PDB file of C-alpha atoms in Angstrom:
ATOM      1  CA  MET A  29      59.071  65.993  40.975  1.00  0.00           C
ATOM      2  CA  ASN A  30      56.853  68.930  40.222  1.00  0.00           C
ATOM      3  CA  ARG A  31      56.534  71.980  42.481  1.00  0.00           C
ATOM      4  CA  GLN A  32      53.368  70.697  44.193  1.00  0.00           C
ATOM      5  CA  GLN A  33      55.022  67.395  45.102  1.00  0.00           C
ATOM      6  CA  GLN A  34      58.126  69.207  46.393  1.00  0.00           C
ATOM      7  CA  ARG A  35      55.958  71.489  48.516  1.00  0.00           C
ATOM      8  CA  ASP A  36      54.007  68.555  49.912  1.00  0.00           C
ATOM      9  CA  VAL A  37      57.185  66.646  50.814  1.00  0.00           C
ATOM     10  CA  TRP A  38      58.663  69.715  52.505  1.00  0.00           C
ATOM     11  CA  LEU A  39      55.470  70.262  54.489  1.00  0.00           C
ATOM     12  CA  ILE A  40      55.461  66.615  55.587  1.00  0.00           C
ATOM     13  CA  SER A  41      59.115  66.940  56.592  1.00  0.00           C
ATOM     14  CA  ILE A  42      58.509  70.094  58.592  1.00  0.00           C
ATOM     15  CA  PHE A  43      55.404  68.836  60.386  1.00  0.00           C
ATOM     16  CA  ARG A  44      56.957  65.447  61.110  1.00  0.00           C
ATOM     17  CA  THR A  45      59.997  67.189  62.588  1.00  0.00           C
ATOM     18  CA  ILE A  46      57.867  69.470  64.752  1.00  0.00           C
ATOM     19  CA  SER A  47      55.857  66.484  65.945  1.00  0.00           C
ATOM     20  CA  ALA A  48      58.945  64.415  66.793  1.00  0.00           C
ATOM     21  CA  VAL A  49      60.610  67.288  68.644  1.00  0.00           C
ATOM     22  CA  GLY A  50      57.367  67.900  70.553  1.00  0.00           C
ATOM     23  CA  ASP A  51      57.231  64.229  71.553  1.00  0.00           C
ATOM     24  CA  GLU A  52      60.794  64.349  72.858  1.00  0.00           C
ATOM     25  CA  VAL A  53      60.220  67.603  74.763  1.00  0.00           C
ATOM     26  CA  ALA A  54      57.093  66.114  76.340  1.00  0.00           C
ATOM     27  CA  MET A  55      58.972  62.992  77.467  1.00  0.00           C
ATOM     28  CA  PHE A  56      61.724  65.171  78.920  1.00  0.00           C
ATOM     29  CA  ALA A  57      59.122  67.282  80.754  1.00  0.00           C
ATOM     30  CA  PHE A  58      57.451  64.176  82.155  1.00  0.00           C
ATOM     31  CA  GLY A  59      60.819  62.921  83.340  1.00  0.00           C
ATOM     32  CA  LEU A  60      61.518  66.221  85.078  1.00  0.00           C
ATOM     33  CA  TYR A  61      58.055  66.162  86.635  1.00  0.00           C
ATOM     34  CA  PHE A  62      58.580  62.698  88.094  1.00  0.00           C
ATOM     35  CA  VAL A  63      62.043  63.555  89.382  1.00  0.00           C
ATOM     36  CA  HIS A  64      60.812  66.855  90.855  1.00  0.00           C
ATOM     37  CA  THR A  65      57.910  65.156  92.659  1.00  0.00           C
ATOM     38  CA  GLY A  66      60.221  62.509  94.103  1.00  0.00           C
ATOM     39  CA  GLN A  67      58.787  59.706  91.995  1.00  0.00           C
ATOM     40  CA  LYS A  68      62.001  58.701  90.244  1.00  0.00           C
ATOM     41  CA  TRP A  69      60.817  55.112  90.009  1.00  0.00           C
ATOM     42  CA  MET A  70      58.143  56.320  87.572  1.00  0.00           C
ATOM     43  CA  LEU A  71      60.823  57.032  84.954  1.00  0.00           C
ATOM     44  CA  GLY A  72      61.056  53.323  84.146  1.00  0.00           C
ATOM     45  CA  LEU A  73      57.294  53.081  83.851  1.00  0.00           C
ATOM     46  CA  LEU A  74      57.347  56.147  81.595  1.00  0.00           C
ATOM     47  CA  GLY A  75      59.719  54.321  79.257  1.00  0.00           C
ATOM     48  CA  ILE A  76      57.477  51.257  79.281  1.00  0.00           C
ATOM     49  CA  ALA A  77      54.374  53.397  78.661  1.00  0.00           C
ATOM     50  CA  THR A  78      56.166  54.949  75.700  1.00  0.00           C
ATOM     51  CA  LEU A  79      57.493  51.801  74.046  1.00  0.00           C
ATOM     52  CA  VAL A  80      55.053  48.963  74.739  1.00  0.00           C
ATOM     53  CA  PRO A  81      51.932  50.516  73.114  1.00  0.00           C
ATOM     54  CA  MET A  82      53.923  51.557  70.051  1.00  0.00           C
ATOM     55  CA  ILE A  83      55.336  48.052  69.659  1.00  0.00           C
ATOM     56  CA  ALA A  84      51.929  46.460  70.285  1.00  0.00           C
ATOM     57  CA  ILE A  85      50.121  48.550  67.676  1.00  0.00           C
ATOM     58  CA  SER A  86      52.845  48.410  65.001  1.00  0.00           C
ATOM     59  CA  PRO A  87      51.710  45.103  63.414  1.00  0.00           C
ATOM     60  CA  PHE A  88      48.225  46.530  62.929  1.00  0.00           C
ATOM     61  CA  ALA A  89      49.243  50.035  61.886  1.00  0.00           C
ATOM     62  CA  GLY A  90      50.228  48.936  58.390  1.00  0.00           C
ATOM     63  CA  MET A  91      46.799  47.386  57.863  1.00  0.00           C
ATOM     64  CA  LEU A  92      45.119  50.586  59.055  1.00  0.00           C
ATOM     65  CA  VAL A  93      47.233  52.668  56.703  1.00  0.00           C
ATOM     66  CA  ASP A  94      46.415  50.387  53.774  1.00  0.00           C
ATOM     67  CA  ARG A  95      42.665  50.223  54.424  1.00  0.00           C
ATOM     68  CA  TYR A  96      41.779  53.830  55.232  1.00  0.00           C
ATOM     69  CA  PRO A  97      42.491  57.143  53.507  1.00  0.00           C
ATOM     70  CA  ILE A  98      45.927  58.206  54.727  1.00  0.00           C
ATOM     71  CA  ARG A  99      45.315  61.929  55.055  1.00  0.00           C
ATOM     72  CA  ARG A 100      42.073  61.446  56.943  1.00  0.00           C
ATOM     73  CA  MET A 101      43.649  58.888  59.261  1.00  0.00           C
ATOM     74  CA  LEU A 102      46.642  61.119  60.003  1.00  0.00           C
ATOM     75  CA  GLY A 103      44.270  64.000  60.705  1.00  0.00           C
ATOM     76  CA  LEU A 104      42.084  61.956  63.056  1.00  0.00           C
ATOM     77  CA  VAL A 105      45.058  60.527  64.933  1.00  0.00           C
ATOM     78  CA  GLY A 106      46.547  64.017  65.202  1.00  0.00           C
ATOM     79  CA  VAL A 107      43.320  65.393  66.654  1.00  0.00           C
ATOM     80  CA  ALA A 108      43.108  62.483  69.101  1.00  0.00           C
ATOM     81  CA  GLN A 109      46.692  63.102  70.195  1.00  0.00           C
ATOM     82  CA  ALA A 110      45.960  66.802  70.652  1.00  0.00           C
ATOM     83  CA  LEU A 111      42.975  65.958  72.857  1.00  0.00           C
ATOM     84  CA  VAL A 112      45.150  63.671  74.977  1.00  0.00           C
ATOM     85  CA  VAL A 113      47.718  66.453  75.358  1.00  0.00           C
ATOM     86  CA  VAL A 114      44.971  68.840  76.478  1.00  0.00           C
ATOM     87  CA  ALA A 115      43.781  66.217  78.967  1.00  0.00           C
ATOM     88  CA  LEU A 116      47.339  65.964  80.302  1.00  0.00           C
ATOM     89  CA  ILE A 117      47.110  69.591  81.408  1.00  0.00           C
ATOM     90  CA  PHE A 118      44.503  68.602  83.977  1.00  0.00           C
ATOM     91  CA  VAL A 119      45.827  65.175  84.986  1.00  0.00           C
ATOM     92  CA  ARG A 120      47.642  65.040  88.322  1.00  0.00           C
ATOM     93  CA  ASN A 121      47.548  61.314  88.994  1.00  0.00           C
ATOM     94  CA  PRO A 122      50.847  59.675  87.844  1.00  0.00           C
ATOM     95  CA  ALA A 123      49.023  56.514  86.726  1.00  0.00           C
ATOM     96  CA  LEU A 124      46.730  58.564  84.477  1.00  0.00           C
ATOM     97  CA  VAL A 125      49.766  60.381  83.077  1.00  0.00           C
ATOM     98  CA  LEU A 126      51.179  57.001  82.076  1.00  0.00           C
ATOM     99  CA  VAL A 127      47.869  56.010  80.463  1.00  0.00           C
ATOM    100  CA  CYS A 128      47.856  59.252  78.459  1.00  0.00           C
ATOM    101  CA  VAL A 129      51.470  58.671  77.415  1.00  0.00           C
ATOM    102  CA  GLY A 130      50.428  55.199  76.265  1.00  0.00           C
ATOM    103  CA  PHE A 131      47.676  56.689  74.091  1.00  0.00           C
ATOM    104  CA  LEU A 132      50.154  59.182  72.621  1.00  0.00           C
ATOM    105  CA  SER A 133      52.522  56.311  71.900  1.00  0.00           C
ATOM    106  CA  CYS A 134      49.767  54.438  70.055  1.00  0.00           C
ATOM    107  CA  GLY A 135      49.289  57.531  67.923  1.00  0.00           C
ATOM    108  CA  VAL A 136      52.984  57.588  67.057  1.00  0.00           C
ATOM    109  CA  GLY A 137      52.792  53.891  66.178  1.00  0.00           C
ATOM    110  CA  ILE A 138      50.048  54.660  63.668  1.00  0.00           C
ATOM    111  CA  THR A 139      51.419  57.880  62.209  1.00  0.00           C
ATOM    112  CA  GLN A 140      54.904  56.567  61.404  1.00  0.00           C
ATOM    113  CA  PRO A 141      53.717  54.112  58.717  1.00  0.00           C
ATOM    114  CA  GLY A 142      51.079  56.660  57.722  1.00  0.00           C
ATOM    115  CA  TYR A 143      53.726  59.241  56.863  1.00  0.00           C
ATOM    116  CA  GLY A 144      55.677  56.602  54.953  1.00  0.00           C
ATOM    117  CA  ALA A 145      52.619  55.683  52.904  1.00  0.00           C
ATOM    118  CA  LEU A 146      51.748  59.332  52.329  1.00  0.00           C
ATOM    119  CA  VAL A 147      55.219  60.098  51.007  1.00  0.00           C
ATOM    120  CA  GLY A 148      55.032  56.970  48.851  1.00  0.00           C
ATOM    121  CA  SER A 149      51.810  58.212  47.294  1.00  0.00           C
ATOM    122  CA  ILE A 150      53.295  61.640  46.519  1.00  0.00           C
ATOM    123  CA  VAL A 151      56.838  60.951  45.353  1.00  0.00           C
ATOM    124  CA  PRO A 152      57.611  59.371  41.978  1.00  0.00           C
ATOM    125  CA  PRO A 153      59.463  56.027  42.227  1.00  0.00           C
ATOM    126  CA  ASP A 154      62.699  57.398  40.724  1.00  0.00           C
ATOM    127  CA  GLU A 155      62.892  60.074  43.473  1.00  0.00           C
ATOM    128  CA  MET A 156      61.892  57.814  46.387  1.00  0.00           C
ATOM    129  CA  ASN A 157      65.428  56.898  47.556  1.00  0.00           C
ATOM    130  CA  ARG A 158      66.524  60.515  47.813  1.00  0.00           C
ATOM    131  CA  ILE A 159      63.382  61.629  49.642  1.00  0.00           C
ATOM    132  CA  GLN A 160      63.371  58.657  52.031  1.00  0.00           C
ATOM    133  CA  GLY A 161      67.037  59.392  52.782  1.00  0.00           C
ATOM    134  CA  ARG A 162      66.149  62.977  53.677  1.00  0.00           C
ATOM    135  CA  LEU A 163      63.244  61.889  55.875  1.00  0.00           C
ATOM    136  CA  SER A 164      65.409  59.262  57.590  1.00  0.00           C
ATOM    137  CA  SER A 165      68.048  61.905  58.326  1.00  0.00           C
ATOM    138  CA  ILE A 166      65.434  64.192  59.834  1.00  0.00           C
ATOM    139  CA  ASN A 167      64.073  61.314  61.899  1.00  0.00           C
ATOM    140  CA  ALA A 168      67.558  60.461  63.187  1.00  0.00           C
ATOM    141  CA  VAL A 169      68.209  64.063  64.219  1.00  0.00           C
ATOM    142  CA  THR A 170      64.958  64.379  66.138  1.00  0.00           C
ATOM    143  CA  TRP A 171      65.453  61.146  68.107  1.00  0.00           C
TER     144      TRP A 171
END
């Protein structure tokens, strides 16, 4: 791999790690919010709002990644997720919080295969196993 490819892979690794840690911190904060407000039963719905949209969009995410420019798609999804996070600042209704979490989860369902395709377009085939191993290790640590 040349220096540019190494830099790109490191940047992807760093930003993917920051994103995953941010997702986990947000879920923890939502859990604390629901417990603090006495709505402990909402924790189960929070888990459902996190998993179901991601699972539902996963079969279509690969098609999106294959049909549209990867970098543009990742940028648009990232901006959409940022707008949802900003909206969460003002949302006080627990049902709307769950809807926002569902939208964030859809974004994660799209960006995961997007990052995989992006790395595949950057890394030479003979280096792919090593790089995918590194990215898988980072992903395991952040979950």
